[in-house]
Tab-separated table of C-alpha atoms and ligand atoms in Angstrom:
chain	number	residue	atom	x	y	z
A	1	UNK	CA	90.480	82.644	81.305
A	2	UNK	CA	94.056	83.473	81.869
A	3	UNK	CA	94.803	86.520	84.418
A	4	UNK	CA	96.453	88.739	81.974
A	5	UNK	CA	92.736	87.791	80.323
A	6	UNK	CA	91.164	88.454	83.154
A	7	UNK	CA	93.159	92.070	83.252
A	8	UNK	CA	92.336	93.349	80.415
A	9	UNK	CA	88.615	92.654	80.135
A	10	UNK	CA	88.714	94.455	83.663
A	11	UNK	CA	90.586	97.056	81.795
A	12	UNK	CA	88.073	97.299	78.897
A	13	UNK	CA	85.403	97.419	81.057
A	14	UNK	CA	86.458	100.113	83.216
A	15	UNK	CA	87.763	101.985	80.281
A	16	UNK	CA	84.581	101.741	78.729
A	17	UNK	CA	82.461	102.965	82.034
A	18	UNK	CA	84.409	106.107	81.843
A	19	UNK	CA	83.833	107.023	78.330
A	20	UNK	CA	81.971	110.058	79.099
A	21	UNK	CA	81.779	113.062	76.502
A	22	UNK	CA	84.705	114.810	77.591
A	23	UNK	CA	86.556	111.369	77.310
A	24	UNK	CA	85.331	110.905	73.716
A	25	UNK	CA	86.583	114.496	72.943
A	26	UNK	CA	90.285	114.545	74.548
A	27	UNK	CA	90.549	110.663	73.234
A	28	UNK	CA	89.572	111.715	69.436
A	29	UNK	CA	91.330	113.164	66.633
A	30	UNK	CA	91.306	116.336	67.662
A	31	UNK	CA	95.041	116.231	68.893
A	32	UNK	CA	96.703	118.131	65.694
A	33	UNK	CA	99.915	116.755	67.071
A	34	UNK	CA	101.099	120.780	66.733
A	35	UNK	CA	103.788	120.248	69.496
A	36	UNK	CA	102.630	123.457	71.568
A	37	UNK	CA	102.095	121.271	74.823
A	38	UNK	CA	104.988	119.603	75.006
A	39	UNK	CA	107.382	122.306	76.414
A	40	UNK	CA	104.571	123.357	78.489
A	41	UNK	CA	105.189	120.113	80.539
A	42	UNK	CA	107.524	120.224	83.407
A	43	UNK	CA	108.578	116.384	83.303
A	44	UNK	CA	109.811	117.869	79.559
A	45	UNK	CA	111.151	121.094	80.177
A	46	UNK	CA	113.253	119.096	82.972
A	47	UNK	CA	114.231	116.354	80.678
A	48	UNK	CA	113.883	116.924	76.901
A	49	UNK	CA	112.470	113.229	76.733
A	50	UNK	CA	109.568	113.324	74.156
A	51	UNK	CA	108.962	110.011	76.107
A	52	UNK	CA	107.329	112.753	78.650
A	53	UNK	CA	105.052	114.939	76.594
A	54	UNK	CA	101.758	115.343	76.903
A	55	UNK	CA	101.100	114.517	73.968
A	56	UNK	CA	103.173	110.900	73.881
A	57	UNK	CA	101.812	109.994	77.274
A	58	UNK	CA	98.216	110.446	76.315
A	59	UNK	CA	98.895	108.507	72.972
A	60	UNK	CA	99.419	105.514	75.208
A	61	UNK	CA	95.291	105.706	76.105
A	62	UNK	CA	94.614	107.646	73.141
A	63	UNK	CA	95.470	104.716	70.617
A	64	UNK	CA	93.587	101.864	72.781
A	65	UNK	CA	90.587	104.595	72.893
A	66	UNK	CA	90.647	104.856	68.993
A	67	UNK	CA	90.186	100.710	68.267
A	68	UNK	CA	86.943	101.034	70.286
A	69	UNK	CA	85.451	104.399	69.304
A	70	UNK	CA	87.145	105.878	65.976
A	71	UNK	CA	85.211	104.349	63.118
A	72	UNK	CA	88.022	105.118	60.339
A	73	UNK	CA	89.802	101.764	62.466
A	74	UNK	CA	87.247	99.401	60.925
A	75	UNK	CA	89.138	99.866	57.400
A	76	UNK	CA	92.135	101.236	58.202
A	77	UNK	CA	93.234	100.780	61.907
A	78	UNK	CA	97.048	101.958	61.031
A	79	UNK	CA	95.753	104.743	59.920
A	80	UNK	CA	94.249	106.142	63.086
A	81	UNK	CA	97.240	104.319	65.113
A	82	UNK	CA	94.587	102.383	66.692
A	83	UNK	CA	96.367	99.432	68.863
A	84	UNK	CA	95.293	96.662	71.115
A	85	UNK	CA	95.159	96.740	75.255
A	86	UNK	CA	97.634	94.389	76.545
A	87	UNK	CA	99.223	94.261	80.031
A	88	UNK	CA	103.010	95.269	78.506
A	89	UNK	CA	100.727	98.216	78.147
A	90	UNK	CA	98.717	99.131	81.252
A	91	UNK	CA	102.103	99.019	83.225
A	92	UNK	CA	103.395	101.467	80.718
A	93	UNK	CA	100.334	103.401	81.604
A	94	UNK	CA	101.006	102.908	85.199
A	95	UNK	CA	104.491	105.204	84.864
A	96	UNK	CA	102.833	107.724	82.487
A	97	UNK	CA	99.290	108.390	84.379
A	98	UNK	CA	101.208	107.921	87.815
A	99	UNK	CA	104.990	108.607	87.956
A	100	UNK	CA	105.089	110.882	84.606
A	101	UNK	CA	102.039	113.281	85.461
A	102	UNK	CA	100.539	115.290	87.965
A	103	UNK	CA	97.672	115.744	86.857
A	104	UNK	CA	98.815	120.462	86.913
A	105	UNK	CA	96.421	121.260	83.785
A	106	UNK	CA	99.454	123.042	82.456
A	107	UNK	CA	98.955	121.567	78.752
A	108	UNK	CA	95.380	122.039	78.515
A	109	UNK	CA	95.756	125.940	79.075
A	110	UNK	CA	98.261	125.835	76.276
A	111	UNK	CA	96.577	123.677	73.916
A	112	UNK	CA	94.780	125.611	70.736
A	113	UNK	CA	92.245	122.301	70.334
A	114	UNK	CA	91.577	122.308	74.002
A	115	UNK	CA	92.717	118.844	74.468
A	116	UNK	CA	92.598	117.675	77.736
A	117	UNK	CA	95.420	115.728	78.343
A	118	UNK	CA	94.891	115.877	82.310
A	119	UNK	CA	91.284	113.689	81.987
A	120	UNK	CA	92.768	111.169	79.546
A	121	UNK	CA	95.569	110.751	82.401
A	122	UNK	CA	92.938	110.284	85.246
A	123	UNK	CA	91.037	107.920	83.344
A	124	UNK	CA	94.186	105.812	82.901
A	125	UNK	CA	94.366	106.449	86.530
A	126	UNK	CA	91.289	105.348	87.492
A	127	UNK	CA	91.394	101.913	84.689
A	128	UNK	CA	94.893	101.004	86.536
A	129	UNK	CA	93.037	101.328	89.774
A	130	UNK	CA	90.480	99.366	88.897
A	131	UNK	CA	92.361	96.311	87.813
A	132	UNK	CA	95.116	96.545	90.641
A	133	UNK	CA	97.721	98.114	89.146
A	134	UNK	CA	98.045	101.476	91.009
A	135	UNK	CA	100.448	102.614	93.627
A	136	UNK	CA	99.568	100.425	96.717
A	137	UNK	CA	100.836	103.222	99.012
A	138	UNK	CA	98.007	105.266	98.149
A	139	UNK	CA	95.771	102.614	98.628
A	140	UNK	CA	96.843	101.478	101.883
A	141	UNK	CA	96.915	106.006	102.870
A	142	UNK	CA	93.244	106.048	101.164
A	143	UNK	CA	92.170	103.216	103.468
A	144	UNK	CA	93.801	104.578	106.726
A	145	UNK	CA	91.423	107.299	106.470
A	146	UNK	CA	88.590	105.534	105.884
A	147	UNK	CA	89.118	102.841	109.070
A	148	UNK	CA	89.935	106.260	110.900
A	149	UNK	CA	85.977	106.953	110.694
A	150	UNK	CA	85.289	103.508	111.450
A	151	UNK	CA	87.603	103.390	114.579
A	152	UNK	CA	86.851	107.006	115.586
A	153	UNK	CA	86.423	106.125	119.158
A	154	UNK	CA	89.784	104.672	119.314
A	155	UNK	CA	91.601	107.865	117.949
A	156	UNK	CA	89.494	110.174	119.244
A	157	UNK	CA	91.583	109.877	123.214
A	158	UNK	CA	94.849	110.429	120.942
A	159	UNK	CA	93.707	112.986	118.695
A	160	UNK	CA	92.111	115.168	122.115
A	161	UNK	CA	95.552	114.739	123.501
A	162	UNK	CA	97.198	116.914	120.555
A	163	UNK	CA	94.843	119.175	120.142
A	164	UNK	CA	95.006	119.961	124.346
A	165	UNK	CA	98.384	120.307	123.749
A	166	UNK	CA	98.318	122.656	120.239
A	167	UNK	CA	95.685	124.261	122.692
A	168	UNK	CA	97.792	125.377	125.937
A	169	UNK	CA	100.788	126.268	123.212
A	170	UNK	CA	97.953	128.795	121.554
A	171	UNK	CA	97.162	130.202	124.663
A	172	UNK	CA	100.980	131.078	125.940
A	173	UNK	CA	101.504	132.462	122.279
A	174	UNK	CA	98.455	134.580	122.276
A	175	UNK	CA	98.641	135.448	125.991
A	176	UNK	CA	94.713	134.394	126.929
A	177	UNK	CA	94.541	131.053	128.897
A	178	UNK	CA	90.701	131.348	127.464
A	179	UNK	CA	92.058	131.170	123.639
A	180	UNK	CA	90.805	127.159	122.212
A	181	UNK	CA	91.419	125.098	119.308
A	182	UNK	CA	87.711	123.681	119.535
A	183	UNK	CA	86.417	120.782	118.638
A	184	UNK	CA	83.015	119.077	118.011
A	185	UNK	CA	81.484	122.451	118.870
A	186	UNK	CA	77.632	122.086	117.196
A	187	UNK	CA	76.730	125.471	115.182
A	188	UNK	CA	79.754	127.040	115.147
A	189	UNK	CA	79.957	129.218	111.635
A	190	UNK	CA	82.588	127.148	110.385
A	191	UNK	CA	83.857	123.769	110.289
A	192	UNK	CA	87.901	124.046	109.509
A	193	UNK	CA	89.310	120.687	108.071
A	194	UNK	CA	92.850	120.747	108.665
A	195	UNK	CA	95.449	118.324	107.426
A	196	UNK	CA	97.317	115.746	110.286
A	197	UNK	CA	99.959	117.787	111.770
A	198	UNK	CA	99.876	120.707	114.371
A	199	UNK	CA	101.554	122.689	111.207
A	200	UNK	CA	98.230	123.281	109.590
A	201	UNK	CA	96.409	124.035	113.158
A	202	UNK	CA	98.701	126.280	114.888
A	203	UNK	CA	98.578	129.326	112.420
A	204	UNK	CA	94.784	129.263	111.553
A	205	UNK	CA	93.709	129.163	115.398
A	206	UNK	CA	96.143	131.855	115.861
A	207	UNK	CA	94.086	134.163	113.098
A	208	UNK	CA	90.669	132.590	114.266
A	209	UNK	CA	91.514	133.610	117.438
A	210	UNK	CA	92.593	137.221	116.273
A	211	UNK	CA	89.636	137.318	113.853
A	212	UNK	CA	87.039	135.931	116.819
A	213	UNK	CA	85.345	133.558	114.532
A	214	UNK	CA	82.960	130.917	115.639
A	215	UNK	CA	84.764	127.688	114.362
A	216	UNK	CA	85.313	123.956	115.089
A	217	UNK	CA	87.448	120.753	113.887
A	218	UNK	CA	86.495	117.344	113.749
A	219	UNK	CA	88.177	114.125	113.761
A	220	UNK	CA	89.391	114.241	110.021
A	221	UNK	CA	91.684	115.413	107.987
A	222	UNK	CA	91.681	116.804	104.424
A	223	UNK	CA	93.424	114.701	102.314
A	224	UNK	CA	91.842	112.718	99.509
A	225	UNK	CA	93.905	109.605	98.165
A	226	UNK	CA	91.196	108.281	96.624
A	227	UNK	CA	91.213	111.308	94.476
A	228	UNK	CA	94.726	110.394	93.173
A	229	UNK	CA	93.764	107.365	92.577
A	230	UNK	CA	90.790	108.025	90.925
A	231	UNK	CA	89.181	105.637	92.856
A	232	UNK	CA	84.874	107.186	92.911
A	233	UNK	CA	83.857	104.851	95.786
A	234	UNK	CA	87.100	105.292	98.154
A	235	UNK	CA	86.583	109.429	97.141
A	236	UNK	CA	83.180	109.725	97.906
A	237	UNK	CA	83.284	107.669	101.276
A	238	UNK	CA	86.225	109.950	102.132
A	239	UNK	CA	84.311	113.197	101.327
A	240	UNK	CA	81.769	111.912	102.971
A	241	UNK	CA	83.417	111.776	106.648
A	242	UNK	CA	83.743	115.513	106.209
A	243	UNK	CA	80.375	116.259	104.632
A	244	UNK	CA	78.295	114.303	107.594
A	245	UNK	CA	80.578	116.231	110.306
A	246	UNK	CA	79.420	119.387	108.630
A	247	UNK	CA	75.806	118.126	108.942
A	248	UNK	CA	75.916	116.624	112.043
A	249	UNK	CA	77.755	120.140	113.851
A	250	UNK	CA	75.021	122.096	111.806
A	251	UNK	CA	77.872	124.735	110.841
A	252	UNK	CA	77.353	126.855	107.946
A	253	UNK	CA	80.524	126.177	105.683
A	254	UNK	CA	83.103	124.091	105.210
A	255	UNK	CA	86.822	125.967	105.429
A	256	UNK	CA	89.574	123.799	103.885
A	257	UNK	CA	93.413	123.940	104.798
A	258	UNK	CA	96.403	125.374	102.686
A	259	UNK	CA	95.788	122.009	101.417
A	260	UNK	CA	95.591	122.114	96.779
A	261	UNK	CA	94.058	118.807	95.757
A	262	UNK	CA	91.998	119.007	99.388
A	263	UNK	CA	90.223	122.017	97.899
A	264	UNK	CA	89.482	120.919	94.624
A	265	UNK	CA	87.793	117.954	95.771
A	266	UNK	CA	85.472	119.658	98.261
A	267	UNK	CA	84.891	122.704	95.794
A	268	UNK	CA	83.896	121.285	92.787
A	269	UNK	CA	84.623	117.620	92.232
A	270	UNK	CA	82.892	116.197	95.339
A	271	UNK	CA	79.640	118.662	95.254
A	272	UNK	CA	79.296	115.917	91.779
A	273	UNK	CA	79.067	112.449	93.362
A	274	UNK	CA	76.548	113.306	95.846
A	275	UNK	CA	72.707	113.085	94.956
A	276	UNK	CA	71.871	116.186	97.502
A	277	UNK	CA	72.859	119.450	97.140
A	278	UNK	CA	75.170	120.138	100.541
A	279	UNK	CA	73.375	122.639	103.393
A	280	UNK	CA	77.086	124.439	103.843
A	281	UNK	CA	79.580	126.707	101.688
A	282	UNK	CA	83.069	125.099	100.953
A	283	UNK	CA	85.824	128.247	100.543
A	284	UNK	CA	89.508	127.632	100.919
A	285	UNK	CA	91.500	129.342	104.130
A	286	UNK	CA	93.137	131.482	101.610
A	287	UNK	CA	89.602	132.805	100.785
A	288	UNK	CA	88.815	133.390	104.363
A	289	UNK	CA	92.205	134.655	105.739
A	290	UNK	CA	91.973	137.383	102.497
A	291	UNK	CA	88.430	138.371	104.058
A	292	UNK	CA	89.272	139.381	107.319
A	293	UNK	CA	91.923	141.403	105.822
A	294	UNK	CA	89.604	143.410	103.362
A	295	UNK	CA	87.057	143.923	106.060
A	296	UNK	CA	89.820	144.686	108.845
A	297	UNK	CA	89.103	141.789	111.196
A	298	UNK	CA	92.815	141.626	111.656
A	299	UNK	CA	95.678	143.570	111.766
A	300	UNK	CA	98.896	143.264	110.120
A	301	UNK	CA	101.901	144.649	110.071
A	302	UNK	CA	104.402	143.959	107.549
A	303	UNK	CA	107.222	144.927	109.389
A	304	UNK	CA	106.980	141.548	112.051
A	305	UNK	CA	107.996	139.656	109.154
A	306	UNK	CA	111.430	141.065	109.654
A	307	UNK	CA	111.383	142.615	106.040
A	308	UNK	CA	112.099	139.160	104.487
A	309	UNK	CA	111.721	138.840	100.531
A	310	UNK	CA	109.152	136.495	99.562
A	311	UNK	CA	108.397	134.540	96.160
A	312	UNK	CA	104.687	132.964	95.773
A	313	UNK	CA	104.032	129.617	94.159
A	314	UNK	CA	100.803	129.322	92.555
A	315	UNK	CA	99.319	125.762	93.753
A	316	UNK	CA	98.027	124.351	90.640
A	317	UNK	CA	94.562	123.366	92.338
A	318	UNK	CA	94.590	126.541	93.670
A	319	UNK	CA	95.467	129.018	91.028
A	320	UNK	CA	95.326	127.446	87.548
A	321	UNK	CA	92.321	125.192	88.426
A	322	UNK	CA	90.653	127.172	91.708
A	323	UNK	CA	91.058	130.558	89.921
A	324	UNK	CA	92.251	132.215	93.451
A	325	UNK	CA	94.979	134.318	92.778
A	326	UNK	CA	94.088	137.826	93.629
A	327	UNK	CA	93.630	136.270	97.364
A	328	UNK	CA	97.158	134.827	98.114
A	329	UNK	CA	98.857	138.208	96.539
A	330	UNK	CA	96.365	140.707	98.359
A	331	UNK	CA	97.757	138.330	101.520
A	332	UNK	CA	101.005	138.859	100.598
A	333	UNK	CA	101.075	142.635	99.974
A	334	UNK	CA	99.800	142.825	103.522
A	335	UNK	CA	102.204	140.753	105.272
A	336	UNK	CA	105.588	141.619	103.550
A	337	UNK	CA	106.948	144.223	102.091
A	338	UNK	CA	109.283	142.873	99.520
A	339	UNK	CA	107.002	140.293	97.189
A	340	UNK	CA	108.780	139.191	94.214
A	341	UNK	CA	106.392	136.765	91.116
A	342	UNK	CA	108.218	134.230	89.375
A	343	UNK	CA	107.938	134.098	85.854
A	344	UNK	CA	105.829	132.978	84.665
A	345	UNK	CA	103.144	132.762	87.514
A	346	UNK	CA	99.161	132.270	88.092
A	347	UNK	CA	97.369	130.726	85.275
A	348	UNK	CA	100.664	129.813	83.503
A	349	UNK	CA	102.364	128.853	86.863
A	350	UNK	CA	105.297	125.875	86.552
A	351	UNK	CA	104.167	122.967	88.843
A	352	UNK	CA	106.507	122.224	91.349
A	353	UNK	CA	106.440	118.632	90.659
A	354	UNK	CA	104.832	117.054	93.705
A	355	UNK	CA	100.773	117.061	93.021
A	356	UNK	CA	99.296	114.407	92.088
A	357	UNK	CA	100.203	112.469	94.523
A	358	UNK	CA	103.269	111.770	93.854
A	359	UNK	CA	105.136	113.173	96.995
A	360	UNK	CA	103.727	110.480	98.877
A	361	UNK	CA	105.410	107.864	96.733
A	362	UNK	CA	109.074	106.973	97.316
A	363	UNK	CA	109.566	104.945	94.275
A	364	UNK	CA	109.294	108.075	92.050
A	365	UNK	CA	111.229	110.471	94.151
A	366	UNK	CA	114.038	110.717	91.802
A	367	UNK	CA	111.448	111.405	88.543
A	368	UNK	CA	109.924	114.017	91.375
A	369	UNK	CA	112.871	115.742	92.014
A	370	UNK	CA	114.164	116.095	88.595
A	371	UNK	CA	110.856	117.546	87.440
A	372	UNK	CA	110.780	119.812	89.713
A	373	UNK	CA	113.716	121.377	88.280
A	374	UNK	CA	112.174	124.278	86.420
A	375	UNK	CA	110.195	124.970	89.354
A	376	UNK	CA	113.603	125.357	91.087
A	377	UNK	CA	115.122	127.380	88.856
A	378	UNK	CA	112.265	130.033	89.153
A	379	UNK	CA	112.164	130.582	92.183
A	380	UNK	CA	116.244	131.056	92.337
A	381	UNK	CA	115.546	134.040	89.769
A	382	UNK	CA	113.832	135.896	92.016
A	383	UNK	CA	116.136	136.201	94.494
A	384	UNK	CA	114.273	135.744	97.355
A	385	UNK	CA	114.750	134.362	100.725
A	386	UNK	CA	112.117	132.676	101.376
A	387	UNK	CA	109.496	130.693	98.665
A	388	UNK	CA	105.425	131.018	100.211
A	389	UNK	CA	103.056	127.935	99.035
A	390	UNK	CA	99.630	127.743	99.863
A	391	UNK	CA	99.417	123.759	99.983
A	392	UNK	CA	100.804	121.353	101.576
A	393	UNK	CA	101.914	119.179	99.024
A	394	UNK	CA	103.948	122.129	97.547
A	395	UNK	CA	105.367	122.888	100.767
A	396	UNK	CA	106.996	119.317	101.316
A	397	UNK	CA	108.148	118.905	97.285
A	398	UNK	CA	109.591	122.736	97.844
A	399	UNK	CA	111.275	121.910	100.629
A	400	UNK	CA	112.676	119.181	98.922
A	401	UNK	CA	113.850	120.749	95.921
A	402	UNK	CA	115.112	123.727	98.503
A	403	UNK	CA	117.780	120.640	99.315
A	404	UNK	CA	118.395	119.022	95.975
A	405	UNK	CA	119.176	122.389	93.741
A	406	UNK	CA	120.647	124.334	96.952
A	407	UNK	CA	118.482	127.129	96.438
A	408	UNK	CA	118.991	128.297	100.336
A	409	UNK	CA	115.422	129.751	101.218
A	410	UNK	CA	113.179	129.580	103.680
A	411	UNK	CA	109.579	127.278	102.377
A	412	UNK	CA	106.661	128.569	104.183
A	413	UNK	CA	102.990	128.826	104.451
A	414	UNK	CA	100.376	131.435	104.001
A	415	UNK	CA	98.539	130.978	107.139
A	416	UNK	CA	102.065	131.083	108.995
A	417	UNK	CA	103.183	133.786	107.292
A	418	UNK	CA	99.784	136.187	107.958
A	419	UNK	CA	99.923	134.987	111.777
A	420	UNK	CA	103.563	136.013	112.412
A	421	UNK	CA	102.259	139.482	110.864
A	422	UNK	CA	99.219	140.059	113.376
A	423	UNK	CA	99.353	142.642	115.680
A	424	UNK	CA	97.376	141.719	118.490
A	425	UNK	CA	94.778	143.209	119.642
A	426	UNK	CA	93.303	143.819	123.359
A	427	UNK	CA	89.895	141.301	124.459
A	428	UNK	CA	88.022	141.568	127.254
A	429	UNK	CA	90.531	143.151	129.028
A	430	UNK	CA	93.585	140.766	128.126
A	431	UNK	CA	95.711	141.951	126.034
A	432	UNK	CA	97.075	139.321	123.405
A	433	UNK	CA	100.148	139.934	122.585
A	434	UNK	CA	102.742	137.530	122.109
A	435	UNK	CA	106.096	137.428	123.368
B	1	SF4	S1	99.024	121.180	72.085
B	1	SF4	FE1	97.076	120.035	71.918
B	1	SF4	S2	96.824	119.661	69.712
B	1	SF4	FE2	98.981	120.260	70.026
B	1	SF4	S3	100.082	118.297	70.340
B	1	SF4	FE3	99.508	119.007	72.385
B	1	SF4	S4	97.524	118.013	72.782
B	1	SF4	FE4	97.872	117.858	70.559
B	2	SF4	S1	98.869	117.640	83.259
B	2	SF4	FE1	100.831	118.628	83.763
B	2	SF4	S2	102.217	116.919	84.208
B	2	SF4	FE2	100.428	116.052	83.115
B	2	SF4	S3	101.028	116.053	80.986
B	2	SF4	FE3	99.939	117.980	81.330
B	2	SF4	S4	101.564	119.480	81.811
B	2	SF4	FE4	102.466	117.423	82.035
């Protein structure tokens, strides 16, 4: 067998494994080809390629789909536009499931037959995985995080060492040399999973520490490559660092970062590959931050955000597909005066271009950029100085796009934004206010 053979049957097989229902029902006829997705896509809106449609990228898997499952192809296979799998054609799959998508749901919310354009996209995803043909970047990220588990004694020295120092830094902000960032503290009420990077410790220990909540980290991070990659066995072993942490430190949920794709996984996909129903809660910090406000655990005061104007981008994970969007806003009304939507916002929010992935793949940064041009444009309509996203991914692609289209404002995150609004209070004695 040749390896192009070899490829394909791979291909078929895989293809075949992931036929579920849903498959079967976004794969079928039931695409009316009525056009009302297409200038829902922000790869279109940017471009004006039909090449980038929903609807012409999922045709790619759609017509492969159809020679195996739509009957009518037994007589007339022109007639359903039923086509061979051929390798010409998994590397054109490669650029539409990996460089041309991002997986933001947008179409499916706009799509009268409920096609779900998103799934056939993962599913080409996961086929190009399977056979080799996915980026090799998020491989080689997926795989750092799973040797991280299996060398945890050898990061574990490092890792202590930033967190003393993120530590000492808390306690000069705060004012109380007793304020911690703990870690590997069994039964506190919370296990917080933040992403690497003292940016998404610093301003949740801050309200913690405000809030007095009983929390801990661990060793690991949030992020999920094997998500993007739709990769089930590199997922689940990365879901499962977290999930025996939780277990092991006997904490009663599971709080993860400003962090989109992070969130989805531990909310609702994960929950799915295990065969045990988990002994811990899984909210988002948005969920918990927008708690201690409504039950007065904290207090805020608008006015130490220096009366900037702020814009919100709805993360699609969050928002569109995580429903929380009374949350970030109730956040927001409490921490600045001058909040300004973008049109058109929550369920119908523009992605910003970077999920999926796709920010942590240099090839594409060019497609990245220019797609994120609508998203650019939005948030220069309102005006505002500075553009509030409550993941991470959407920070870094808004930041970019902050550079490219010169839209001068400030990219921030929700966490940040609600600590710099805290007015502290007095413990035991010490009073912890800030400089
Ligand atoms: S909106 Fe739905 S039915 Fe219409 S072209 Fe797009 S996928 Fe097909
Ligand atoms: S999921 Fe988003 S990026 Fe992908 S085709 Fe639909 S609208 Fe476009």
């Amino acid at each position: 067998m040749t390896e192009e053979n070899n490829i394909i049957q791979k291909a078929e097989e895989e293809l075949k494994k992931r036929y579920t229902r849903n498959m079967a029902v976004a794969s079928s006829n039931l695409c009316v080809h009525c056009g009302m997705c297409i200038d829902q896509c922000h790869y279109h809106m940017a471009t004006q390629d039909p090449k980038v449609s929903p609807v012409a990228k999922a045709e790619h898997v759609r017509r492969v789909m159809k020679k195996e499952h739509d009957w009518l192809r037994r007589i007339l296979p022109w007639w359903v536009g039923a086509g061979e799998l051929t390798e010409e054609g998994l590397d054109r799959w490669v650029d539409a499931a990996f460089r041309d998508c991002t997986l933001c749901q947008r179409c499916i919310v706009n799509c009268p037959m409920g096609v779900d354009t998103p799934l056939v996209m993962a599913t080409a995803r996961g086929v190009l995985n399977a056979v080799g043909k996915s980026p090799e970047i998020l491989r080689e990220l997926a795989d750092a995080a799973i040797s991280r588990e299996e060398n945890m004694e050898f990061f574990k020295e490092f890792y202590l060492e930033q967190i003393k120092s993120m530590e000492e830094e808390l306690q000069s902000k705060v004012g109380d040399p007793k304020a911690c960032i703990p870690v590997d503290v069994k039964g506190a009420q919370i296990l917080y999973v933040p992403l690497s990077g003292a940016h998404t410790i610093m301003p949740e220990a801050e309200i913690f520490y405000h809030a007095g909540t009983s929390w801990t980290m661990s060793m690991f991070e949030a992020s999920n490559y094997g998500v993007f990659l739709q990769d089930p066995v590199r997922a689940k072993r990365i879901t499962e660092r977290i999930v025996k942490e939780a277990e092991r430190l006997e904490v009663e949920e599971v709080v993860v970062t400003e962090c989109g794709h992070a969130y989805a996984t531990s909310r609702w996909e994960a929950p799915k590959w295990f065969d045990r129903p988990w002994k811990f809660k899984v909210r988002s910090i948005l969920e918990v931050m927008d708690e201690y406000i409504r039950l007065g655990r904290v207090r805020l005061d608008p006015s130490r955000n220096n009366g900037i104007s702020v814009t919100y981008h709805d993360s699609c994970n969050l928002g569109r597909n995580g429903g929380l969007f009374k949350e970030p806003r109730r956040i927001l009304q409490t921490c600045v005066k001058d909040l300004r939507e973008m049109t058109p916002n929550r369920r119908q929010s523009i992605c910003c271009g970077g999920g999926g992935g796709l920010v942590a793949l240099p090839d594409y940064d060019e497609v990245r950029l220019k797609a994120g041009e609508p998203k650019a444009r939005q948030i220069h309509a309102t005006g505002a100085e500075t553009v509030v996203a409550s993941c991470d991914n959407c920070r870094h692609q808004l930041g970019q796009l902050n550079e490219r289209y010169k839209l001068n404002v400030n990219v921030m995150g929700l966490a940040e934004l609600m600590a710099n609004a805290i007015v502290p209070q007095k413990k035991d004695g010490i009073s912890s206010a800030s400089a």
